[in-house]
Structure formats: structure tokens, C-alpha cells
């Protein structure tokens, strides 16, 4: 990991950041194993050179970014965001990256571009979870995700190339990942190799696995429980051991309703969870 | 022989208690992963299941290989399984929902996988209480009848585990498979017992 150059977060964040050691050792990244500490243990030799991210599909100017381009093509900025996992824990993380909209606009999407489909690297030789169903939790790889184009163009939606001022560790989705702070963490797909403009709603990995538990939208919503647990509150992981009193109420859209609630004003969020 | 039994019991105590003490020490001092709450809940849950299956292995093993000393620690292993299971639930109340009693109760009643886990724990609680020698003598024949419920507890706990995971079903499937193998050893006995009632 090396330090990045970026402009500091402009908001007056008052929330306690999750310590870097926790952000980088507590990860759901089944490509490197199903346990929370499997990714940090199994991803240390993950080689991101060479890397190619292709932007294609319904657009006039498809293009490809190489590894160096990821941190150099767009001005980097820091964004301190809450991350709410669907498993009812959360973190506060200082990401470094750029708005996804900048990357998308450069490709000049056409009128059929209604959704964006994302895809993670598929490399079983480097990702043991993709080589073994036991290690990979029975997921069909590569991991795929999707957003509606207006969600993708929202200024909050970030392509992250770093955290805590340095490039991303492998376990957090190096070299480039998505961060959509008002949605459950599984939407924020890691180690992306392909971004495609598409006309129809793209498939998303957890929705394929359990459509009754994980919807396409996956907006953080305290009113709609996961079938097996409540989403009304969450545990905020900062520091402190077992006695950290860290259970807090979950906010609609993870507290970003002011910026994003308008995207869903005509949608029944109970049905479109 | 008596001396050997005492030594064996001390060994079982250490093997069951030291990992537990170690896990709590690490969790209290924030060294058990980034989320010590999740970690201690998983540790005690899987520990309870391991010990329960171990206690169910004792009878077939001691019969097959004629190691009678194993039977001397069967109760102890069973009681440790209950202890781990009880701590598993306590962790959920104290550290996960943090004494939000209404959330605690609604989760137990509304989430089927927690409901059946709770049912399994109540069975283990009943068995733990009636494992006292005095009660065992008083209950005479009924004692064995009651303690056959341990097999139902094992199945409930197996389903609880299977149902609790997101997609990684292989490990809980292996546990369920082992549970049914252990049940198969008692097939005749259980069949007779069920028909009689």
C-alpha cells in the first residue's frame, strides 16, 4: 500500500472512525474465504498487476483503465462514510476515491443505458474461494452487482481506490471497488474488472442466492427486517472489547436520506427491498 | 483405576474450560478479531455443538473399543456443552442486543432459527438439572426417558446452525450429517422408545 494524494473530506464528520486495523481485518469477501478474518489472512499475496477495468456496453466511448489510470485519471477525494452491513454491524470509514459519475460520463452512455452492471475479477488461482465451494460459501463466481443509472450517477456513489489515505488493501477490494453508503455493504462490489451500461436490471450475486433475503435495491431500511434478524438497530464497530456499548438505531438510507430518498419516491420500499 | 479417572476428569475440565477462559479474555480486551461480540457468540455456539456431539460419541465408542473410562466423563462433557450453550445465549443478550429485552424476546419468538435453538437449549437445561445424582436416582426409569431428548436437542441445534448461515452451508451440513450418524447408532433403541409411547 502506498499513500495517495487527495482533497480532504469536506463534511464536518463528528462520528468516531472505525480503527484502520478493524477496517482491514473484518471483511466479507468470500473470494478469500467465508470467515471475517479469512480475507486478511488469504489475500496478502493477491497480485493486482496487471489490472484492467473495462467500461463498455450502451455507450459511445467505451474505454479501459489500467492499474495506474485508476488513481490518476480522476482527481481523488476523501469521503468519510458509514458502512452498514446487512448482518447488522457498521463501521465509519475514510475512503479515498472519485465519484462513479465521472467515470461513467466519460464513456458517454446512450439512451438505452438504464442500469450499470459490475463484475469482480474471476481468478481462482489467486482467489481460493472461487476455486473451492467450501471456501467460497457456495457462491457462483464472479461476483456481480448492479445499480440503476440514477443511483450510479448520484454524487454519493464512490469508486474507491483507497482508505485511510493509502491504496486499498487486497481484503478491502484492491485495486478499485464501489462504495454506495446508503445501501447494505454487499452492494459495494470489490476488485472490479468490468462496468457495463445495460438496458435491463442486471443480476446481483446475493439476490440470485436468496431472493427473499436480499433484494436488488438493498437500501438500508430499519423498517424492513431481514427474514432472520431485525434491521432496526446495528452494532457500530469502533474500539473496545465485549463491553463496548455500541448498539445504535439504524437510520433510513443509513442516514443519507436527504441526498437519496428522492430516487425512490415512487417506489414501495417494502416490495423493492 | 480411580486415580486414572480423576486424572482423566481433570484433563476434560482443562480441555473444556481453558479455551473458554482464553476466548473471553481476548474478547474483553478487544483482541478477538475486529468484532469480539460476533466472535464470542460463534465460539460458544460451535463449542456447545462440538461438546454435545462428543458426549453422544462416548457411548458408541466405549462399547466398540471397550474403553469404559470414557463413560466416566460423559456427564461432564454434557454439562460443559450446556455451559457453552448457556453462555452462547447470554452473549446474545448481553453483548449482541445489549439488554434490549423487547428485541431479545422478539428475536427468539419471531426468528425460527433462534426459536429452535432456544428449544434445544431448554432441553439441555432440563438435562443438566436432572443430571444431579440424587435426582437421577429418584427418577429411576423416567430418567433415561427424559435424557433420550438429547437426540432431539442435537437435531434442533443442527438445524439452528444450518439455518443461521447466509450461504456457507457446507460446515453445518457436515455437522448435521454427523448428528444423524450418531442417531443411527441408537436407531433400534429410539425406535422402540417411540413406539412404546
GROMACS .gro file of C-alpha atoms in nm:
model
  470
    1UNK     CA    1   0.000   0.000   0.000
    2UNK     CA    2   0.126   0.347  -0.080
    3UNK     CA    3  -0.003   0.694   0.015
    4UNK     CA    4  -0.242   0.873  -0.222
    5UNK     CA    5  -0.283   1.243  -0.297
    6UNK     CA    6  -0.637   1.366  -0.239
    7UNK     CA    7  -0.850   1.650  -0.108
    8UNK     CA    8  -0.973   1.602   0.246
    9UNK     CA    9  -1.334   1.522   0.333
   10UNK     CA   10  -1.533   1.847   0.327
   11UNK     CA   11  -1.811   1.744   0.562
   12UNK     CA   12  -1.786   1.803   0.933
   13UNK     CA   13  -1.777   1.441   1.032
   14UNK     CA   14  -1.828   1.401   1.405
   15UNK     CA   15  -1.856   1.024   1.418
   16UNK     CA   16  -1.579   0.812   1.561
   17UNK     CA   17  -1.388   0.638   1.284
   18UNK     CA   18  -1.353   0.261   1.294
   19UNK     CA   19  -0.983   0.194   1.358
   20UNK     CA   20  -0.787   0.110   1.044
   21UNK     CA   21  -0.684  -0.227   1.191
   22UNK     CA   22  -1.051  -0.326   1.219
   23UNK     CA   23  -1.148  -0.192   0.876
   24UNK     CA   24  -0.875  -0.406   0.723
   25UNK     CA   25  -0.929  -0.725   0.923
   26UNK     CA   26  -1.308  -0.766   0.934
   27UNK     CA   27  -1.423  -0.827   0.581
   28UNK     CA   28  -1.690  -1.015   0.393
   29UNK     CA   29  -1.502  -1.105   0.076
   30UNK     CA   30  -1.591  -1.470   0.013
   31UNK     CA   31  -1.344  -1.488  -0.275
   32UNK     CA   32  -1.086  -1.519   0.003
   33UNK     CA   33  -1.291  -1.731   0.246
   34UNK     CA   34  -1.613  -1.706   0.443
   35UNK     CA   35  -1.476  -1.610   0.786
   36UNK     CA   36  -1.440  -1.241   0.872
   37UNK     CA   37  -1.063  -1.273   0.911
   38UNK     CA   38  -1.014  -1.509   0.615
   39UNK     CA   39  -0.968  -1.225   0.363
   40UNK     CA   40  -0.689  -1.056   0.559
   41UNK     CA   41  -0.519  -1.393   0.603
   42UNK     CA   42  -0.564  -1.525   0.250
   43UNK     CA   43  -0.531  -1.211   0.037
   44UNK     CA   44  -0.180  -1.100   0.126
   45UNK     CA   45  -0.024  -1.238  -0.192
   46UNK     CA   46  -0.301  -1.111  -0.416
   47UNK     CA   47  -0.130  -0.964  -0.720
   48UNK     CA   48  -0.317  -0.677  -0.885
   49UNK     CA   49  -0.062  -0.627  -1.163
   50UNK     CA   50  -0.163  -0.605  -1.437
   51UNK     CA   51  -0.519  -0.480  -1.384
   52UNK     CA   52  -0.773  -0.376  -1.640
   53UNK     CA   53  -1.108  -0.218  -1.578
   54UNK     CA   54  -1.327  -0.206  -1.888
   55UNK     CA   55  -1.616   0.037  -1.926
   56UNK     CA   56  -1.844  -0.083  -2.203
   57UNK     CA   57  -2.199  -0.158  -2.312
   58UNK     CA   58  -2.460   0.102  -2.409
   59UNK     CA   59  -2.224   0.396  -2.456
   60UNK     CA   60  -2.049   0.584  -2.734
   61UNK     CA   61  -1.697   0.586  -2.594
   62UNK     CA   62  -1.614   0.256  -2.423
   63UNK     CA   63  -1.267   0.257  -2.269
   64UNK     CA   64  -1.028   0.066  -2.048
   65UNK     CA   65  -0.835   0.178  -1.743
   66UNK     CA   66  -0.504   0.017  -1.648
   67UNK     CA   67  -0.386  -0.007  -1.290
   68UNK     CA   68  -0.206   0.329  -1.291
   69UNK     CA   69  -0.505   0.500  -1.452
   70UNK     CA   70  -0.727   0.404  -1.159
   71UNK     CA   71  -0.559   0.651  -0.927
   72UNK     CA   72  -0.456   0.906  -1.194
   73UNK     CA   73  -0.749   0.955  -1.430
   74UNK     CA   74  -0.973   1.136  -1.185
   75UNK     CA   75  -0.895   1.375  -0.901
   76UNK     CA   76  -0.910   1.183  -0.574
   77UNK     CA   77  -1.102   1.296  -0.271
   78UNK     CA   78  -1.159   1.162   0.075
   79UNK     CA   79  -1.514   1.064   0.178
   80UNK     CA   80  -1.596   0.961   0.531
   81UNK     CA   81  -1.894   0.726   0.505
   82UNK     CA   82  -2.089   0.499   0.732
   83UNK     CA   83  -2.084   0.139   0.610
   84UNK     CA   84  -2.386  -0.066   0.718
   85UNK     CA   85  -2.355  -0.441   0.668
   86UNK     CA   86  -2.673  -0.641   0.609
   87UNK     CA   87  -2.560  -0.850   0.908
   88UNK     CA   88  -2.643  -0.555   1.137
   89UNK     CA   89  -2.295  -0.424   1.215
   90UNK     CA   90  -2.149  -0.099   1.088
   91UNK     CA   91  -1.828   0.097   1.054
   92UNK     CA   92  -1.723   0.456   0.974
   93UNK     CA   93  -1.454   0.456   0.707
   94UNK     CA   94  -1.246   0.731   0.544
   95UNK     CA   95  -1.244   0.620   0.180
   96UNK     CA   96  -1.035   0.777  -0.095
   97UNK     CA   97  -1.174   0.775  -0.446
   98UNK     CA   98  -1.377   0.960  -0.706
   99UNK     CA   99  -1.741   0.984  -0.799
  100UNK     CA  100  -1.860   0.697  -1.016
  101UNK     CA  101  -2.049   0.952  -1.228
  102UNK     CA  102  -1.718   1.095  -1.354
  103UNK     CA  103  -1.608   0.757  -1.478
  104UNK     CA  104  -1.948   0.687  -1.635
  105UNK     CA  105  -1.986   1.023  -1.810
  106UNK     CA  106  -1.650   0.984  -1.977
  107UNK     CA  107  -1.792   0.684  -2.166
  108UNK     CA  108  -2.090   0.888  -2.292
  109UNK     CA  109  -2.377   0.648  -2.217
  110UNK     CA  110  -2.655   0.634  -2.476
  111UNK     CA  111  -3.032   0.641  -2.421
  112UNK     CA  112  -3.055   0.264  -2.366
  113UNK     CA  113  -2.820   0.282  -2.066
  114UNK     CA  114  -3.071   0.233  -1.782
  115UNK     CA  115  -2.861   0.027  -1.542
  116UNK     CA  116  -2.498  -0.038  -1.459
  117UNK     CA  117  -2.364  -0.393  -1.419
  118UNK     CA  118  -2.045  -0.454  -1.222
  119UNK     CA  119  -1.824  -0.759  -1.212
  120UNK     CA  120  -1.544  -0.870  -0.978
  121UNK     CA  121  -1.225  -1.032  -1.102
  122UNK     CA  122  -1.255  -1.406  -1.167
  123UNK     CA  123  -0.919  -1.565  -1.090
  124UNK     CA  124  -0.950  -1.894  -0.898
  125UNK     CA  125  -0.570  -1.930  -0.894
  126UNK     CA  126  -0.548  -1.622  -0.675
  127UNK     CA  127  -0.887  -1.633  -0.507
  128UNK     CA  128  -0.923  -1.960  -0.316
  129UNK     CA  129  -1.294  -1.902  -0.255
  130UNK     CA  130  -1.351  -1.919  -0.630
  131UNK     CA  131  -1.158  -2.245  -0.653
  132UNK     CA  132  -1.346  -2.425  -0.375
  133UNK     CA  133  -1.716  -2.419  -0.295
  134UNK     CA  134  -1.640  -2.481   0.070
  135UNK     CA  135  -1.411  -2.178   0.097
  136UNK     CA  136  -1.628  -1.963  -0.127
  137UNK     CA  137  -1.955  -2.024   0.056
  138UNK     CA  138  -2.136  -2.180  -0.239
  139UNK     CA  139  -2.146  -1.860  -0.443
  140UNK     CA  140  -2.128  -1.880  -0.824
  141UNK     CA  141  -1.842  -1.655  -0.925
  142UNK     CA  142  -1.763  -1.400  -1.050
  143UNK     CA  143  -1.949  -1.179  -0.803
  144UNK     CA  144  -2.181  -0.941  -0.986
  145UNK     CA  145  -2.374  -0.635  -0.876
  146UNK     CA  146  -2.585  -0.364  -1.029
  147UNK     CA  147  -2.727  -0.016  -0.984
  148UNK     CA  148  -2.992   0.189  -1.156
  149UNK     CA  149  -2.817   0.459  -1.359
  150UNK     CA  150  -2.957   0.743  -1.146
  151UNK     CA  151  -2.823   0.568  -0.834
  152UNK     CA  152  -2.488   0.526  -1.002
  153UNK     CA  153  -2.481   0.895  -1.104
  154UNK     CA  154  -2.564   1.017  -0.751
  155UNK     CA  155  -2.277   1.226  -0.613
  156UNK     CA  156  -2.253   1.000  -0.307
  157UNK     CA  157  -2.170   0.692  -0.514
  158UNK     CA  158  -1.797   0.646  -0.497
  159UNK     CA  159  -1.534   0.442  -0.675
  160UNK     CA  160  -1.283   0.384  -0.400
  161UNK     CA  161  -0.915   0.321  -0.460
  162UNK     CA  162  -0.800   0.372  -0.102
  163UNK     CA  163  -0.880   0.408   0.265
  164UNK     CA  164  -0.708   0.586   0.550
  165UNK     CA  165  -0.504   0.782   0.296
  166UNK     CA  166  -0.342   0.484   0.130
  167UNK     CA  167  -0.432   0.248  -0.154
  168UNK     CA  168  -0.679  -0.030  -0.076
  169UNK     CA  169  -0.557  -0.349   0.090
  170UNK     CA  170  -0.647  -0.660  -0.108
  171UNK     CA  171  -0.902  -0.770   0.153
  172UNK     CA  172  -1.095  -0.442   0.112
  173UNK     CA  173  -1.124  -0.483  -0.264
  174UNK     CA  174  -0.799  -0.364  -0.422
  175UNK     CA  175  -0.735  -0.203  -0.655
  176UNK     CA  176  -1.079  -0.049  -0.707
  177UNK     CA  177  -1.421  -0.104  -0.553
  178UNK     CA  178  -1.763   0.053  -0.534
  179UNK     CA  179  -1.895   0.231  -0.223
  180UNK     CA  180  -2.269   0.304  -0.204
  181UNK     CA  181  -2.314   0.432   0.151
  182UNK     CA  182  -2.695   0.423   0.168
  183UNK     CA  183  -2.711   0.056   0.069
  184UNK     CA  184  -2.611  -0.259   0.256
  185UNK     CA  185  -2.243  -0.337   0.220
  186UNK     CA  186  -2.283  -0.630  -0.020
  187UNK     CA  187  -2.384  -0.385  -0.296
  188UNK     CA  188  -2.039  -0.226  -0.274
  189UNK     CA  189  -1.869  -0.478  -0.501
  190UNK     CA  190  -1.492  -0.525  -0.468
  191UNK     CA  191  -1.196  -0.568  -0.706
  192UNK     CA  192  -1.393  -0.460  -1.013
  193UNK     CA  193  -1.281  -0.554  -1.365
  194UNK     CA  194  -1.590  -0.465  -1.566
  195UNK     CA  195  -1.851  -0.190  -1.565
  196UNK     CA  196  -2.121  -0.218  -1.829
  197UNK     CA  197  -2.410   0.007  -1.928
  198UNK     CA  198  -2.714  -0.215  -1.978
  199UNK     CA  199  -3.080  -0.171  -2.064
  200UNK     CA  200  -3.235  -0.421  -1.821
  201UNK     CA  201  -3.186  -0.478  -1.447
  202UNK     CA  202  -2.860  -0.672  -1.408
  203UNK     CA  203  -2.824  -0.978  -1.184
  204UNK     CA  204  -2.673  -0.936  -0.840
  205UNK     CA  205  -2.500  -1.217  -0.656
  206UNK     CA  206  -2.682  -1.225  -0.321
  207UNK     CA  207  -3.017  -1.172  -0.490
  208UNK     CA  208  -2.952  -1.483  -0.701
  209UNK     CA  209  -2.858  -1.683  -0.391
  210UNK     CA  210  -3.154  -1.584  -0.172
  211UNK     CA  211  -3.405  -1.353  -0.343
  212UNK     CA  212  -3.632  -1.347  -0.037
  213UNK     CA  213  -3.348  -1.219   0.182
  214UNK     CA  214  -3.155  -0.982  -0.047
  215UNK     CA  215  -3.330  -0.755  -0.293
  216UNK     CA  216  -3.185  -0.568  -0.590
  217UNK     CA  217  -3.209  -0.231  -0.415
  218UNK     CA  218  -3.076  -0.332  -0.072
  219UNK     CA  219  -3.129   0.019   0.065
  220UNK     CA  220  -3.058   0.038   0.437
  221UNK     CA  221  -3.405   0.033   0.591
  222UNK     CA  222  -3.482  -0.013   0.963
  223UNK     CA  223  -3.847  -0.084   0.873
  224UNK     CA  224  -3.779  -0.391   0.662
  225UNK     CA  225  -3.624  -0.678   0.856
  226UNK     CA  226  -3.403  -0.944   0.712
  227UNK     CA  227  -3.616  -1.260   0.742
  228UNK     CA  228  -3.377  -1.391   1.005
  229UNK     CA  229  -3.290  -1.079   1.203
  230UNK     CA  230  -3.406  -0.727   1.281
  231UNK     CA  231  -3.262  -0.436   1.084
  232UNK     CA  232  -3.395  -0.175   1.329
  233UNK     CA  233  -3.061  -0.135   1.503
  234UNK     CA  234  -2.697  -0.218   1.449
  235UNK     CA  235  -2.369  -0.252   1.633
  236UNK     CA  236  -2.116   0.016   1.543
  237UNK     CA  237  -1.768  -0.131   1.542
  238UNK     CA  238  -1.514   0.113   1.678
  239UNK     CA  239  -1.277   0.017   1.954
  240UNK     CA  240  -1.347  -0.157   2.280
  241UNK     CA  241  -1.399  -0.521   2.365
  242UNK     CA  242  -1.709  -0.712   2.463
  243UNK     CA  243  -1.842  -0.434   2.684
  244UNK     CA  244  -1.840  -0.164   2.418
  245UNK     CA  245  -2.199  -0.042   2.432
  246UNK     CA  246  -2.222   0.001   2.061
  247UNK     CA  247  -2.582  -0.078   1.964
  248UNK     CA  248  -2.742   0.218   1.788
  249UNK     CA  249  -3.060   0.276   1.591
  250UNK     CA  250  -3.034   0.220   1.217
  251UNK     CA  251  -3.136   0.522   1.008
  252UNK     CA  252  -3.335   0.506   0.682
  253UNK     CA  253  -3.092   0.509   0.388
  254UNK     CA  254  -2.817   0.479   0.651
  255UNK     CA  255  -2.863   0.849   0.733
  256UNK     CA  256  -2.824   0.967   0.372
  257UNK     CA  257  -3.196   1.012   0.305
  258UNK     CA  258  -3.160   1.384   0.233
  259UNK     CA  259  -2.937   1.305  -0.065
  260UNK     CA  260  -3.103   0.989  -0.196
  261UNK     CA  261  -3.463   0.946  -0.075
  262UNK     CA  262  -3.584   1.129  -0.388
  263UNK     CA  263  -3.453   0.848  -0.606
  264UNK     CA  264  -3.722   0.620  -0.464
  265UNK     CA  265  -4.023   0.846  -0.418
  266UNK     CA  266  -4.243   0.635  -0.647
  267UNK     CA  267  -4.127   0.301  -0.513
  268UNK     CA  268  -4.277   0.075  -0.246
  269UNK     CA  269  -3.964   0.007  -0.045
  270UNK     CA  270  -4.121  -0.292   0.130
  271UNK     CA  271  -4.165  -0.470  -0.201
  272UNK     CA  272  -3.848  -0.330  -0.354
  273UNK     CA  273  -3.623  -0.405  -0.059
  274UNK     CA  274  -0.837  -4.711   3.812
  275UNK     CA  275  -0.982  -4.443   4.039
  276UNK     CA  276  -0.664  -4.240   4.010
  277UNK     CA  277  -0.684  -4.267   3.631
  278UNK     CA  278  -1.046  -4.148   3.633
  279UNK     CA  279  -0.958  -3.841   3.838
  280UNK     CA  280  -0.672  -3.756   3.605
  281UNK     CA  281  -0.898  -3.803   3.303
  282UNK     CA  282  -1.161  -3.577   3.456
  283UNK     CA  283  -0.905  -3.306   3.525
  284UNK     CA  284  -0.797  -3.333   3.163
  285UNK     CA  285  -1.157  -3.288   3.043
  286UNK     CA  286  -1.202  -2.987   3.271
  287UNK     CA  287  -0.889  -2.822   3.136
  288UNK     CA  288  -0.966  -2.904   2.773
  289UNK     CA  289  -1.315  -2.756   2.800
  290UNK     CA  290  -1.253  -2.465   3.034
  291UNK     CA  291  -0.917  -2.320   2.923
  292UNK     CA  292  -1.022  -2.237   2.563
  293UNK     CA  293  -1.335  -2.071   2.702
  294UNK     CA  294  -1.140  -1.860   2.952
  295UNK     CA  295  -0.891  -1.769   2.682
  296UNK     CA  296  -1.163  -1.663   2.437
  297UNK     CA  297  -1.332  -1.440   2.697
  298UNK     CA  298  -1.002  -1.284   2.798
  299UNK     CA  299  -0.926  -1.199   2.434
  300UNK     CA  300  -1.279  -1.071   2.375
  301UNK     CA  301  -1.283  -0.848   2.685
  302UNK     CA  302  -0.951  -0.694   2.584
  303UNK     CA  303  -1.061  -0.642   2.220
  304UNK     CA  304  -0.815  -0.892   2.079
  305UNK     CA  305  -1.064  -1.144   1.943
  306UNK     CA  306  -1.093  -1.009   1.590
  307UNK     CA  307  -1.249  -0.679   1.490
  308UNK     CA  308  -1.590  -0.780   1.625
  309UNK     CA  309  -1.538  -0.966   1.953
  310UNK     CA  310  -1.915  -0.994   2.000
  311UNK     CA  311  -1.971  -1.195   1.685
  312UNK     CA  312  -1.656  -1.396   1.758
  313UNK     CA  313  -1.755  -1.496   2.112
  314UNK     CA  314  -2.109  -1.584   2.002
  315UNK     CA  315  -1.974  -1.813   1.731
  316UNK     CA  316  -1.709  -1.960   1.960
  317UNK     CA  317  -1.954  -2.058   2.233
  318UNK     CA  318  -2.217  -2.178   1.986
  319UNK     CA  319  -1.992  -2.407   1.788
  320UNK     CA  320  -1.821  -2.515   2.112
  321UNK     CA  321  -2.155  -2.623   2.259
  322UNK     CA  322  -2.234  -2.827   1.949
  323UNK     CA  323  -1.888  -2.988   1.941
  324UNK     CA  324  -1.919  -3.092   2.305
  325UNK     CA  325  -2.273  -3.223   2.258
  326UNK     CA  326  -2.166  -3.441   1.964
  327UNK     CA  327  -1.863  -3.552   2.162
  328UNK     CA  328  -2.085  -3.658   2.452
  329UNK     CA  329  -2.303  -3.855   2.210
  330UNK     CA  330  -1.997  -4.027   2.066
  331UNK     CA  331  -1.889  -4.155   2.405
  332UNK     CA  332  -2.133  -4.446   2.437
  333UNK     CA  333  -2.079  -4.600   2.090
  334UNK     CA  334  -1.702  -4.550   2.119
  335UNK     CA  335  -1.672  -4.703   2.463
  336UNK     CA  336  -1.883  -5.002   2.354
  337UNK     CA  337  -1.698  -5.060   2.031
  338UNK     CA  338  -1.349  -5.026   2.172
  339UNK     CA  339  -1.431  -5.137   2.527
  340UNK     CA  340  -1.294  -4.822   2.690
  341UNK     CA  341  -1.512  -4.794   2.998
  342UNK     CA  342  -1.327  -4.490   3.136
  343UNK     CA  343  -1.492  -4.278   2.864
  344UNK     CA  344  -1.829  -4.331   3.029
  345UNK     CA  345  -1.698  -4.169   3.346
  346UNK     CA  346  -1.675  -3.831   3.175
  347UNK     CA  347  -1.993  -3.844   2.972
  348UNK     CA  348  -2.191  -3.633   3.218
  349UNK     CA  349  -1.908  -3.385   3.248
  350UNK     CA  350  -1.885  -3.335   2.871
  351UNK     CA  351  -2.263  -3.297   2.853
  352UNK     CA  352  -2.259  -3.036   3.129
  353UNK     CA  353  -1.988  -2.840   2.952
  354UNK     CA  354  -2.198  -2.849   2.635
  355UNK     CA  355  -2.485  -2.694   2.832
  356UNK     CA  356  -2.248  -2.435   2.982
  357UNK     CA  357  -2.124  -2.328   2.639
  358UNK     CA  358  -2.482  -2.318   2.506
  359UNK     CA  359  -2.600  -2.112   2.802
  360UNK     CA  360  -2.312  -1.866   2.751
  361UNK     CA  361  -2.398  -1.856   2.378
  362UNK     CA  362  -2.745  -1.724   2.465
  363UNK     CA  363  -2.610  -1.497   2.741
  364UNK     CA  364  -2.363  -1.345   2.492
  365UNK     CA  365  -2.652  -1.273   2.258
  366UNK     CA  366  -2.846  -1.094   2.531
  367UNK     CA  367  -2.560  -0.907   2.698
  368UNK     CA  368  -2.327  -0.824   2.410
  369UNK     CA  369  -2.531  -0.850   2.089
  370UNK     CA  370  -2.869  -0.693   2.174
  371UNK     CA  371  -2.721  -0.531   2.487
  372UNK     CA  372  -3.014  -0.587   2.722
  373UNK     CA  373  -3.274  -0.463   2.474
  374UNK     CA  374  -3.522  -0.708   2.625
  375UNK     CA  375  -3.801  -0.647   2.376
  376UNK     CA  376  -3.561  -0.708   2.086
  377UNK     CA  377  -3.424  -1.014   2.268
  378UNK     CA  378  -3.769  -1.166   2.313
  379UNK     CA  379  -3.898  -1.075   1.969
  380UNK     CA  380  -3.589  -1.224   1.805
  381UNK     CA  381  -3.638  -1.551   1.997
  382UNK     CA  382  -4.007  -1.570   1.909
  383UNK     CA  383  -4.005  -1.435   1.553
  384UNK     CA  384  -3.692  -1.586   1.405
  385UNK     CA  385  -3.750  -1.959   1.357
  386UNK     CA  386  -3.379  -2.043   1.365
  387UNK     CA  387  -3.342  -1.874   1.702
  388UNK     CA  388  -3.667  -2.029   1.829
  389UNK     CA  389  -3.547  -2.382   1.764
  390UNK     CA  390  -3.205  -2.303   1.905
  391UNK     CA  391  -3.381  -2.184   2.220
  392UNK     CA  392  -3.585  -2.506   2.230
  393UNK     CA  393  -3.261  -2.705   2.208
  394UNK     CA  394  -3.114  -2.502   2.493
  395UNK     CA  395  -3.421  -2.561   2.713
  396UNK     CA  396  -3.382  -2.934   2.660
  397UNK     CA  397  -3.015  -2.912   2.757
  398UNK     CA  398  -3.111  -2.709   3.066
  399UNK     CA  399  -3.358  -2.978   3.175
  400UNK     CA  400  -3.099  -3.249   3.122
  401UNK     CA  401  -2.834  -3.052   3.309
  402UNK     CA  402  -3.058  -3.007   3.614
  403UNK     CA  403  -3.161  -3.372   3.621
  404UNK     CA  404  -2.802  -3.487   3.585
  405UNK     CA  405  -2.764  -3.443   3.962
  406UNK     CA  406  -2.714  -3.794   4.106
  407UNK     CA  407  -2.987  -3.755   4.364
  408UNK     CA  408  -3.248  -3.664   4.103
  409UNK     CA  409  -3.130  -3.939   3.876
  410UNK     CA  410  -3.192  -4.196   4.148
  411UNK     CA  411  -3.533  -4.051   4.232
  412UNK     CA  412  -3.642  -4.052   3.869
  413UNK     CA  413  -3.540  -4.414   3.823
  414UNK     CA  414  -3.672  -4.538   3.485
  415UNK     CA  415  -3.805  -4.198   3.384
  416UNK     CA  416  -3.454  -4.058   3.386
  417UNK     CA  417  -3.348  -4.243   3.072
  418UNK     CA  418  -3.672  -4.150   2.900
  419UNK     CA  419  -3.612  -3.784   2.973
  420UNK     CA  420  -3.249  -3.799   2.870
  421UNK     CA  421  -3.335  -3.951   2.534
  422UNK     CA  422  -3.449  -3.598   2.449
  423UNK     CA  423  -3.082  -3.517   2.398
  424UNK     CA  424  -3.116  -3.657   2.045
  425UNK     CA  425  -3.393  -3.413   1.964
  426UNK     CA  426  -3.177  -3.133   2.107
  427UNK     CA  427  -2.889  -3.234   1.879
  428UNK     CA  428  -3.113  -3.225   1.571
  429UNK     CA  429  -3.261  -2.888   1.671
  430UNK     CA  430  -2.917  -2.742   1.726
  431UNK     CA  431  -2.800  -2.881   1.392
  432UNK     CA  432  -3.090  -2.711   1.213
  433UNK     CA  433  -3.031  -2.391   1.413
  434UNK     CA  434  -2.673  -2.385   1.283
  435UNK     CA  435  -2.771  -2.471   0.926
  436UNK     CA  436  -3.039  -2.204   0.924
  437UNK     CA  437  -2.821  -1.935   1.076
  438UNK     CA  438  -2.567  -1.907   0.794
  439UNK     CA  439  -2.600  -1.693   0.484
  440UNK     CA  440  -2.480  -1.927   0.210
  441UNK     CA  441  -2.191  -2.126   0.359
  442UNK     CA  442  -2.393  -2.441   0.423
  443UNK     CA  443  -2.115  -2.698   0.391
  444UNK     CA  444  -1.992  -2.684   0.752
  445UNK     CA  445  -2.340  -2.703   0.908
  446UNK     CA  446  -2.426  -2.983   0.663
  447UNK     CA  447  -2.128  -3.183   0.789
  448UNK     CA  448  -2.246  -3.126   1.146
  449UNK     CA  449  -2.597  -3.243   1.060
  450UNK     CA  450  -2.454  -3.548   0.888
  451UNK     CA  451  -2.250  -3.641   1.197
  452UNK     CA  452  -2.558  -3.587   1.413
  453UNK     CA  453  -2.760  -3.832   1.204
  454UNK     CA  454  -2.478  -4.088   1.208
  455UNK     CA  455  -2.480  -4.072   1.587
  456UNK     CA  456  -2.858  -4.107   1.584
  457UNK     CA  457  -2.826  -4.411   1.358
  458UNK     CA  458  -2.627  -4.588   1.630
  459UNK     CA  459  -2.934  -4.560   1.852
  460UNK     CA  460  -3.188  -4.635   1.582
  461UNK     CA  461  -3.317  -4.956   1.742
  462UNK     CA  462  -3.336  -4.806   2.087
  463UNK     CA  463  -3.508  -4.488   1.975
  464UNK     CA  464  -3.749  -4.677   1.754
  465UNK     CA  465  -3.853  -4.895   2.048
  466UNK     CA  466  -3.887  -4.592   2.271
  467UNK     CA  467  -4.103  -4.400   2.024
  468UNK     CA  468  -4.332  -4.700   1.959
  469UNK     CA  469  -4.381  -4.766   2.330
  470UNK     CA  470  -4.504  -4.414   2.390
   0.00000   0.00000   0.00000
